[in-house]
Structure formats: structure tokens, C-alpha cells
PDB file of C-alpha atoms in Angstrom:
ATOM      1  CA  UNK A 114     104.310  97.202 119.788  1.00 92.00           C
ATOM      2  CA  UNK A 115     100.882  98.056 120.680  1.00 94.00           C
ATOM      3  CA  UNK A 116     100.237  95.273 122.372  1.00 96.00           C
ATOM      4  CA  UNK A 117     102.850  95.503 124.833  1.00 97.00           C
ATOM      5  CA  UNK A 118     102.297  99.382 125.345  1.00 95.00           C
ATOM      6  CA  UNK A 119      98.870  98.842 126.253  1.00 97.00           C
ATOM      7  CA  UNK A 120      99.865  95.660 128.266  1.00 97.00           C
ATOM      8  CA  UNK A 121     102.321  98.068 130.481  1.00 97.00           C
ATOM      9  CA  UNK A 122      99.574 101.054 130.539  1.00 97.00           C
ATOM     10  CA  UNK A 123      97.161  99.039 131.883  1.00 97.00           C
ATOM     11  CA  UNK A 124      99.714  97.511 134.576  1.00 97.00           C
ATOM     12  CA  UNK A 125     100.381 100.858 135.420  1.00 97.00           C
ATOM     13  CA  UNK A 126      96.806 102.254 136.227  1.00 97.00           C
ATOM     14  CA  UNK A 127      95.864  99.185 137.437  1.00 95.00           C
ATOM     15  CA  UNK A 128      98.484  99.676 140.198  1.00 96.00           C
ATOM     16  CA  UNK A 129      98.498 103.205 140.881  1.00 96.00           C
ATOM     17  CA  UNK A 130      95.127 105.124 140.169  1.00 89.00           C
ATOM     18  CA  UNK A 131      97.617 108.499 139.511  1.00 93.00           C
ATOM     19  CA  UNK A 132      98.689 106.916 136.864  1.00 97.00           C
ATOM     20  CA  UNK A 133      95.043 107.861 134.652  1.00 98.00           C
ATOM     21  CA  UNK A 134      96.807 110.585 133.403  1.00 97.00           C
ATOM     22  CA  UNK A 135      99.223 108.354 130.991  1.00 98.00           C
ATOM     23  CA  UNK A 136      95.499 107.208 129.480  1.00 98.00           C
ATOM     24  CA  UNK A 137      93.787 110.162 129.080  1.00 98.00           C
ATOM     25  CA  UNK A 138      98.022 111.518 126.932  1.00 98.00           C
ATOM     26  CA  UNK A 139      97.198 108.393 124.970  1.00 98.00           C
ATOM     27  CA  UNK A 140      94.084 108.518 124.371  1.00 98.00           C
ATOM     28  CA  UNK A 141      94.040 112.197 123.002  1.00 97.00           C
ATOM     29  CA  UNK A 142      97.162 111.709 120.804  1.00 97.00           C
ATOM     30  CA  UNK A 143      96.397 107.921 119.578  1.00 97.00           C
ATOM     31  CA  UNK A 144      97.146 107.610 116.165  1.00 95.00           C
ATOM     32  CA  UNK A 145      94.864 104.520 115.840  1.00 97.00           C
ATOM     33  CA  UNK A 146      91.925 102.820 117.259  1.00 97.00           C
ATOM     34  CA  UNK A 147      93.620 100.272 118.685  1.00 97.00           C
ATOM     35  CA  UNK A 148      95.734 102.378 121.107  1.00 97.00           C
ATOM     36  CA  UNK A 149      92.520 104.719 121.554  1.00 98.00           C
ATOM     37  CA  UNK A 150      90.521 101.984 122.962  1.00 98.00           C
ATOM     38  CA  UNK A 151      93.199 100.623 125.160  1.00 98.00           C
ATOM     39  CA  UNK A 152      92.991 103.964 126.703  1.00 98.00           C
ATOM     40  CA  UNK A 153      89.283 104.249 126.664  1.00 98.00           C
ATOM     41  CA  UNK A 154      89.298 101.303 128.624  1.00 98.00           C
ATOM     42  CA  UNK A 155      91.441 102.162 131.430  1.00 98.00           C
ATOM     43  CA  UNK A 156      89.580 105.433 131.745  1.00 98.00           C
ATOM     44  CA  UNK A 157      86.485 103.767 132.193  1.00 98.00           C
ATOM     45  CA  UNK A 158      87.327 100.686 134.577  1.00 97.00           C
ATOM     46  CA  UNK A 159      89.803 103.389 136.734  1.00 96.00           C
ATOM     47  CA  UNK A 160      88.605 106.859 136.240  1.00 96.00           C
ATOM     48  CA  UNK A 161      86.496 109.090 138.259  1.00 95.00           C
ATOM     49  CA  UNK A 162      82.748 109.411 137.127  1.00 95.00           C
ATOM     50  CA  UNK A 163      83.175 112.630 135.178  1.00 97.00           C
ATOM     51  CA  UNK A 164      86.057 111.236 133.601  1.00 97.00           C
ATOM     52  CA  UNK A 165      84.744 108.243 132.107  1.00 97.00           C
ATOM     53  CA  UNK A 166      81.365 109.859 131.231  1.00 97.00           C
ATOM     54  CA  UNK A 167      83.069 112.746 129.588  1.00 98.00           C
ATOM     55  CA  UNK A 168      85.235 110.435 127.512  1.00 98.00           C
ATOM     56  CA  UNK A 169      82.876 107.845 126.584  1.00 98.00           C
ATOM     57  CA  UNK A 170      80.593 110.446 125.381  1.00 98.00           C
ATOM     58  CA  UNK A 171      83.662 111.926 123.419  1.00 98.00           C
ATOM     59  CA  UNK A 172      84.639 108.709 121.667  1.00 98.00           C
ATOM     60  CA  UNK A 173      80.811 107.805 120.785  1.00 98.00           C
ATOM     61  CA  UNK A 174      80.134 111.455 119.441  1.00 98.00           C
ATOM     62  CA  UNK A 175      83.578 110.838 117.183  1.00 97.00           C
ATOM     63  CA  UNK A 176      82.781 107.501 116.371  1.00 98.00           C
ATOM     64  CA  UNK A 177      78.296 107.162 116.416  1.00 97.00           C
ATOM     65  CA  UNK A 178      78.508 106.804 112.293  1.00 98.00           C
ATOM     66  CA  UNK A 179      80.947 103.752 112.344  1.00 98.00           C
ATOM     67  CA  UNK A 180      78.801 100.754 113.772  1.00 97.00           C
ATOM     68  CA  UNK A 181      81.305  98.461 114.261  1.00 97.00           C
ATOM     69  CA  UNK A 182      83.047 101.299 116.828  1.00 98.00           C
ATOM     70  CA  UNK A 183      79.781 101.609 118.392  1.00 98.00           C
ATOM     71  CA  UNK A 184      79.675  98.119 118.941  1.00 98.00           C
ATOM     72  CA  UNK A 185      82.906  98.044 121.154  1.00 98.00           C
ATOM     73  CA  UNK A 186      81.531 101.168 122.792  1.00 98.00           C
ATOM     74  CA  UNK A 187      78.921  98.843 123.795  1.00 98.00           C
ATOM     75  CA  UNK A 188      81.065  96.194 124.968  1.00 98.00           C
ATOM     76  CA  UNK A 189      83.755  98.104 126.650  1.00 98.00           C
ATOM     77  CA  UNK A 190      80.905 100.038 128.507  1.00 98.00           C
ATOM     78  CA  UNK A 191      79.226  96.019 129.190  1.00 98.00           C
ATOM     79  CA  UNK A 192      82.473  94.755 130.927  1.00 98.00           C
ATOM     80  CA  UNK A 193      83.546  97.780 133.303  1.00 98.00           C
ATOM     81  CA  UNK A 194      83.173  96.221 136.907  1.00 96.00           C
ATOM     82  CA  UNK A 195      81.725  98.887 138.630  1.00 95.00           C
ATOM     83  CA  UNK A 196      78.721  98.858 140.755  1.00 95.00           C
ATOM     84  CA  UNK A 197      76.249 100.359 138.705  1.00 96.00           C
ATOM     85  CA  UNK A 198      77.299  97.634 135.711  1.00 97.00           C
ATOM     86  CA  UNK A 199      74.261  95.917 135.040  1.00 98.00           C
ATOM     87  CA  UNK A 200      71.517  99.202 135.252  1.00 98.00           C
ATOM     88  CA  UNK A 201      73.990 100.619 132.618  1.00 98.00           C
ATOM     89  CA  UNK A 202      74.043  97.768 130.579  1.00 98.00           C
ATOM     90  CA  UNK A 203      70.228  97.719 130.953  1.00 98.00           C
ATOM     91  CA  UNK A 204      70.034 101.250 130.227  1.00 98.00           C
ATOM     92  CA  UNK A 205      72.280 100.793 126.819  1.00 98.00           C
ATOM     93  CA  UNK A 206      69.298  98.449 125.631  1.00 98.00           C
ATOM     94  CA  UNK A 207      67.502 101.782 125.361  1.00 98.00           C
ATOM     95  CA  UNK A 208      70.218 103.447 123.459  1.00 98.00           C
ATOM     96  CA  UNK A 209      69.223 104.993 119.727  1.00 97.00           C
ATOM     97  CA  UNK A 210      71.755 102.954 118.396  1.00 98.00           C
ATOM     98  CA  UNK A 211      71.277  99.327 119.961  1.00 98.00           C
ATOM     99  CA  UNK A 212      69.070  97.071 118.239  1.00 97.00           C
ATOM    100  CA  UNK A 213      68.098  93.747 119.787  1.00 97.00           C
ATOM    101  CA  UNK A 214      67.266  92.062 116.377  1.00 96.00           C
ATOM    102  CA  UNK A 215      70.942  93.181 115.504  1.00 97.00           C
ATOM    103  CA  UNK A 216      73.256  90.074 116.687  1.00 97.00           C
ATOM    104  CA  UNK A 217      76.554  92.444 116.483  1.00 98.00           C
ATOM    105  CA  UNK A 218      75.286  94.816 118.962  1.00 98.00           C
ATOM    106  CA  UNK A 219      73.394  92.301 121.131  1.00 98.00           C
ATOM    107  CA  UNK A 220      77.084  90.078 121.407  1.00 98.00           C
ATOM    108  CA  UNK A 221      78.790  93.355 122.105  1.00 98.00           C
ATOM    109  CA  UNK A 222      76.803  94.862 124.986  1.00 98.00           C
ATOM    110  CA  UNK A 223      74.695  91.523 126.421  1.00 98.00           C
ATOM    111  CA  UNK A 224      77.423  89.004 125.253  1.00 98.00           C
ATOM    112  CA  UNK A 225      79.753  91.498 126.447  1.00 98.00           C
ATOM    113  CA  UNK A 226      78.639  91.948 129.832  1.00 98.00           C
ATOM    114  CA  UNK A 227      78.026  88.140 130.250  1.00 98.00           C
ATOM    115  CA  UNK A 228      81.638  87.258 129.352  1.00 97.00           C
ATOM    116  CA  UNK A 229      83.776  89.870 130.236  1.00 97.00           C
ATOM    117  CA  UNK A 230      82.092  91.482 133.671  1.00 98.00           C
ATOM    118  CA  UNK A 231      82.371  88.138 135.774  1.00 96.00           C
ATOM    119  CA  UNK A 232      82.459  90.731 138.781  1.00 96.00           C
ATOM    120  CA  UNK A 233      78.506  91.689 137.898  1.00 97.00           C
ATOM    121  CA  UNK A 234      77.126  88.746 136.152  1.00 97.00           C
ATOM    122  CA  UNK A 235      77.945  86.726 138.911  1.00 97.00           C
ATOM    123  CA  UNK A 236      76.387  88.477 141.562  1.00 96.00           C
ATOM    124  CA  UNK A 237      75.602  87.142 144.819  1.00 94.00           C
ATOM    125  CA  UNK A 238      72.242  88.106 144.134  1.00 96.00           C
ATOM    126  CA  UNK A 239      71.780  86.270 140.756  1.00 96.00           C
ATOM    127  CA  UNK A 240      70.372  89.302 139.181  1.00 97.00           C
ATOM    128  CA  UNK A 241      72.769  88.772 136.459  1.00 98.00           C
ATOM    129  CA  UNK A 242      71.937  85.580 135.428  1.00 98.00           C
ATOM    130  CA  UNK A 243      67.922  86.628 135.939  1.00 97.00           C
ATOM    131  CA  UNK A 244      68.875  89.609 133.457  1.00 98.00           C
ATOM    132  CA  UNK A 245      70.472  87.098 130.918  1.00 98.00           C
ATOM    133  CA  UNK A 246      67.416  84.715 130.900  1.00 97.00           C
ATOM    134  CA  UNK A 247      65.637  87.793 130.527  1.00 97.00           C
ATOM    135  CA  UNK A 248      67.138  88.818 127.263  1.00 98.00           C
ATOM    136  CA  UNK A 249      67.310  85.020 126.119  1.00 97.00           C
ATOM    137  CA  UNK A 250      63.670  84.751 126.366  1.00 96.00           C
ATOM    138  CA  UNK A 251      63.077  88.003 124.507  1.00 96.00           C
ATOM    139  CA  UNK A 252      65.340  86.798 121.774  1.00 97.00           C
ATOM    140  CA  UNK A 253      63.911  83.400 121.752  1.00 96.00           C
ATOM    141  CA  UNK A 254      61.438  84.386 119.272  1.00 93.00           C
ATOM    142  CA  UNK A 255      63.616  87.513 117.188  1.00 95.00           C
ATOM    143  CA  UNK A 256      66.723  85.292 116.906  1.00 96.00           C
ATOM    144  CA  UNK A 257      66.841  81.841 118.759  1.00 96.00           C
ATOM    145  CA  UNK A 258      70.448  81.310 117.636  1.00 96.00           C
ATOM    146  CA  UNK A 259      72.013  84.451 118.819  1.00 97.00           C
ATOM    147  CA  UNK A 260      69.495  83.065 122.167  1.00 97.00           C
ATOM    148  CA  UNK A 261      71.275  80.123 122.217  1.00 96.00           C
ATOM    149  CA  UNK A 262      74.547  81.372 122.246  1.00 96.00           C
ATOM    150  CA  UNK A 263      74.327  83.573 124.835  1.00 97.00           C
ATOM    151  CA  UNK A 264      73.537  81.100 127.147  1.00 96.00           C
ATOM    152  CA  UNK A 265      77.266  79.625 127.147  1.00 94.00           C
ATOM    153  CA  UNK A 266      78.289  80.941 130.642  1.00 95.00           C
ATOM    154  CA  UNK A 267      74.968  80.288 132.483  1.00 95.00           C
ATOM    155  CA  UNK A 268      76.162  76.423 131.007  1.00 94.00           C
ATOM    156  CA  UNK A 269      79.066  76.290 132.559  1.00 94.00           C
ATOM    157  CA  UNK A 270      77.072  76.278 136.252  1.00 94.00           C
ATOM    158  CA  UNK A 271      79.469  73.286 137.553  1.00 91.00           C
ATOM    159  CA  UNK A 272      82.456  75.402 137.406  1.00 93.00           C
ATOM    160  CA  UNK A 273      80.895  78.107 140.149  1.00 93.00           C
ATOM    161  CA  UNK A 274      80.265  77.189 143.689  1.00 90.00           C
ATOM    162  CA  UNK A 275      78.294  79.342 145.682  1.00 90.00           C
ATOM    163  CA  UNK A 276      76.621  80.248 142.348  1.00 93.00           C
ATOM    164  CA  UNK A 277      75.802  77.060 140.720  1.00 94.00           C
ATOM    165  CA  UNK A 278      72.354  76.808 142.191  1.00 95.00           C
ATOM    166  CA  UNK A 279      71.222  80.155 141.013  1.00 96.00           C
ATOM    167  CA  UNK A 280      72.649  79.390 137.600  1.00 96.00           C
ATOM    168  CA  UNK A 281      71.085  75.964 137.162  1.00 94.00           C
ATOM    169  CA  UNK A 282      68.137  77.850 138.680  1.00 94.00           C
ATOM    170  CA  UNK A 283      68.149  80.292 135.738  1.00 95.00           C
ATOM    171  CA  UNK A 284      68.186  77.463 133.318  1.00 95.00           C
ATOM    172  CA  UNK A 285      64.931  75.783 134.648  1.00 94.00           C
ATOM    173  CA  UNK A 286      63.598  79.023 134.683  1.00 95.00           C
ATOM    174  CA  UNK A 287      64.115  79.115 131.062  1.00 95.00           C
ATOM    175  CA  UNK A 288      63.086  75.105 130.641  1.00 94.00           C
ATOM    176  CA  UNK A 289      59.616  76.138 131.950  1.00 94.00           C
ATOM    177  CA  UNK A 290      59.134  78.771 129.168  1.00 93.00           C
ATOM    178  CA  UNK A 291      56.441  77.548 126.739  1.00 92.00           C
ATOM    179  CA  UNK A 292      57.556  78.211 123.157  1.00 92.00           C
ATOM    180  CA  UNK A 293      61.094  77.800 123.396  1.00 94.00           C
ATOM    181  CA  UNK A 294      62.835  77.301 120.423  1.00 95.00           C
ATOM    182  CA  UNK A 295      64.420  74.260 119.220  1.00 94.00           C
ATOM    183  CA  UNK A 296      67.875  76.083 119.190  1.00 93.00           C
ATOM    184  CA  UNK A 297      67.332  77.240 123.239  1.00 95.00           C
ATOM    185  CA  UNK A 298      65.661  74.559 124.109  1.00 92.00           C
ATOM    186  CA  UNK A 299      68.478  72.220 123.250  1.00 92.00           C
ATOM    187  CA  UNK A 300      70.856  74.018 124.946  1.00 92.00           C
ATOM    188  CA  UNK A 301      68.728  74.749 128.499  1.00 92.00           C
ATOM    189  CA  UNK A 302      68.049  71.127 128.661  1.00 88.00           C
ATOM    190  CA  UNK A 303      71.429  69.304 127.875  1.00 86.00           C
ATOM    191  CA  UNK A 304      72.354  71.995 130.360  1.00 83.00           C
ATOM    192  CA  UNK A 305      70.559  71.716 133.291  1.00 66.00           C
ATOM    193  CA  UNK A 306      71.419  68.500 133.953  1.00 67.00           C
TER     194      UNK A 306
END
């Protein structure tokens, strides 16, 4: 029932921005995290800037002591398909609750951006790919396994006409790094050809 209700909410809000009030009402009365997060997603994706920022801030204040919920908060923000997505993710790297050494935080924020925000990850200027490459370089020394796993979206470069060369170029940039871990080196070298 929850899944059907939240799918209907998503369709209604996407079809008509005036239906955002349905999401606001569900967010306020939700008796479980599934319904609250579903409503928060619609507000974050379709609400105006003030509503989105107020609701996201309120959610964080309510749940900041619950690490798993904060991870979902990071992931949701990384997936918002607006023009500020990349700059928002870059700013969240400096959030007090984000720690680049924590694999769950990295998967939520960076993985959320690369895997759940195709509009911004595949930006025409390649900045989404470059951002991911920079994070992989940083993680290479801290946690090579998570760095290697984050590369998965770039390894699918053959599937993206018009973007393939930029994606492959990012893999080549990574391959040229002097101190790649065996985990990252294997993924990069197998994927770039």
C-alpha cells in the first residue's frame, strides 16, 4: 500500500506542480520513514527553493542523530536533478556530518550523484565525470575498494553516444595517476579500452 501510495504521489506531483501540497501534507502527517522520505523527495524535486530548503533543513534537524537517516538525506540531495546539483554535492562534502573516510557517507552522496542523477552526472561539459574522477583520486589512498566501486558509471562509457569520449577521457586521466591502488588500476585499465 505504501509503495502504491508513494508512486501515485510521485506521478501526481510530477504531472502538476500545484499537487506539491499533497507531498507537504504527507510529509507532515507521515507515521513512518518510508512515507516521510517519499514526500521529502517530491518536495526536494518539485517544490520551490524556499520550501525545499526549509523542508530539507527541518528533516536534518529532526534526524541528525541518526546516521542512516542522514545518509538518506545526503543521497536525496545528490539526486535532485536541478542545475545546482553538482555545486550542492560539492558543498555537502564539507557538511559536518559528511566524512570522506566513511564508505556509507561516500556511497550516499557521491554514489547517489553518479548513479541517481543522470542529468547532472552526464552534463554536456563533462564536469560530473571530472568531479567523480577527483573523488576517486582522493579515495584511492583512503579506501581503494570504495574508489573502485564508484567508477562503475564511467565504465559504461560505450553506452553513451555523445558522452563516450569524455567518459573514456576521465578513465584515461585516472590511468595516468602515478600511485593508483591495484583495485582502481584494474577497473580503470580494463574499462578504458
